[in-house]
């Protein structure tokens, strides 16, 4: 009998709890600070932006957080997601490695983002919130929140980074299909946007700028709250449904991972896949090498500084202890718009400082080459963001070919690239370039770090 290529779990195996890794860390992460007092934030400080249930989850020390039934009802539209062995990719590489990928592209919006968009919309609706504001880079998060808001009858207003707004018009269209209102960021709608446009009318925008605009509007209206698609603890926790399913599925294959690879922008996809495996590693049940992959144009882990910084450009957010390139840093307009963030999840930054995982940075041409190889062997066109993880997965598999090691490599294909074909066109036409980031640009942005 042929060995299986994919493991599909029954709907009854959707996780009933999110996993909160804070409960198992050897040291607690540093708290977020109030930018005025420099004291740790209290619940009241966050109440203008988030519903109380999400604030409680943000600071929770509980190992598991129960998933509400109303969230599970929506999850059932696409979860559990498959774990697939990339046999054709392995064959094309001539590697003894066994490559597995957890495929999140079958969700309604085409990525892993609804895993947190749905609970965020749910909790806001329960608290009587009428409208949600947010930012989006490549549009994966924006389309996910637009979908989720529609499920709970909540309005959705989105600031989309200008570079991606222009590069990915159909992702913008999808947000409109789900009922959202979309602005190109920086926009004339907010004071933060107007200030940026006055200084740089042709600004390509950044996630930091778009966050400033969304937070500004949320803070001005009592019936409006802000939703974030990555970075914060509760967002990373919601994404652990990915890893919880993958732990069970990989065991069903009879495998234990030797290497786990994920892409990192703000950190939600990487955390969602890896946190349950970190739990198993901390408990001594496995010992994989875990590796984060980021773009060379926005190398937060590999070239950033671990310091308190604002999560946005205008300085509206609390101060977060994280790996940062400086809140004034505006990345070059690479096609992996979801990875163009100046900072990194504080929880992941803390874990990186503890030496719990590795990080590397890659150029976008190498990543698109990996995306083409994957599409031509496995049939799925990856979004530009997970091509970073695929490029490093392929590099690891090639090292196995050279060493003869039959490692088990696990990665997450966190979204499809159906709306990113213009980027693939540019690569195929030889028009794509890698952006060499000069150190002086990083130094200039880091010079404005708040003095904490």
XYZ file of N, CA, C and O in Angstrom, residues 10 43 70 73 87-88 93 95 110 171 187 202 219 224 231 233 291 312 324 332 340 348 355 385 389 404 423 430 451:
116
model
N -10.260 14.869 10.989
C -11.705 15.045 11.014
C -12.042 16.391 11.656
O -11.275 16.924 12.470
N -4.805 47.301 32.167
C -5.939 47.035 31.279
C -6.636 48.308 30.790
O -7.051 48.388 29.642
N -18.737 29.991 19.153
C -19.073 30.794 17.974
C -17.876 30.959 17.047
O -18.038 31.119 15.828
N -17.479 27.584 15.208
C -18.470 27.476 14.134
C -17.927 28.053 12.829
O -18.181 27.516 11.740
N 6.419 15.368 -1.747
C 7.193 14.291 -2.382
C 7.783 14.734 -3.724
O 8.918 14.363 -4.071
N 7.020 15.480 -4.512
C 7.512 15.892 -5.825
C 8.622 16.934 -5.697
O 9.552 16.950 -6.498
N 14.609 17.824 -5.998
C 15.848 18.221 -5.325
C 16.830 17.068 -5.168
O 18.001 17.286 -4.822
N 16.849 14.886 -2.823
C 17.262 14.921 -1.418
C 16.702 13.741 -0.641
O 15.587 13.287 -0.920
N -7.695 32.939 2.010
C -6.513 32.392 1.358
C -5.234 32.387 2.164
O -4.159 32.208 1.594
N -6.307 41.902 -4.253
C -6.432 41.699 -2.812
C -7.304 42.823 -2.229
O -8.138 42.595 -1.354
N -2.651 58.142 3.940
C -3.878 58.682 3.356
C -4.136 60.090 3.884
O -3.642 60.461 4.949
N 5.274 60.949 -2.364
C 5.348 59.673 -3.082
C 5.699 58.510 -2.161
O 6.184 57.479 -2.619
N -9.052 55.466 18.117
C -8.996 56.219 19.359
C -9.945 57.405 19.405
O -10.213 57.958 20.476
N -15.694 52.291 18.044
C -14.704 51.718 17.144
C -13.523 51.163 17.940
O -13.089 51.769 18.918
N 2.078 40.394 15.770
C 2.886 41.082 16.785
C 2.452 40.814 18.231
O 3.270 40.397 19.065
N 0.648 39.323 21.752
C 0.589 37.976 22.323
C -0.699 37.252 21.953
O -0.680 36.061 21.604
N 13.866 27.649 12.890
C 14.538 28.737 12.162
C 13.514 29.714 11.563
O 12.599 29.301 10.860
N 4.214 51.625 15.906
C 3.792 52.364 14.727
C 4.753 53.518 14.483
O 5.643 53.798 15.291
N 13.842 45.591 16.539
C 13.307 46.677 15.727
C 14.395 47.301 14.865
O 15.570 47.325 15.236
N 12.023 49.003 1.715
C 11.852 49.058 0.268
C 10.613 48.258 -0.133
O 10.212 47.311 0.559
N 6.999 43.471 5.565
C 7.596 44.811 5.588
C 7.213 45.538 6.872
O 6.532 46.559 6.859
N 8.275 36.738 20.460
C 9.309 36.074 19.669
C 10.669 36.730 19.867
O 11.696 36.042 19.922
N 17.823 32.563 22.968
C 18.514 31.561 22.155
C 17.664 30.364 21.806
O 18.205 29.283 21.514
N 5.238 35.845 0.839
C 5.737 35.717 2.217
C 6.254 34.313 2.504
O 7.413 34.142 2.914
N 10.211 31.052 3.606
C 10.371 29.782 4.328
C 10.675 28.643 3.355
O 11.483 27.759 3.660
N 23.859 13.584 3.048
C 23.241 12.266 3.121
C 22.283 12.107 4.286
O 21.761 11.012 4.523
N 3.578 39.909 -9.339
C 4.940 39.796 -8.811
C 5.687 38.662 -9.507
O 6.870 38.805 -9.860
N 12.424 38.961 -15.540
C 13.757 39.416 -15.163
C 13.789 40.835 -14.642
O 14.848 41.484 -14.631
N 13.856 57.020 24.425
C 14.871 56.820 25.461
C 14.304 56.113 26.665
O 13.786 56.738 27.598
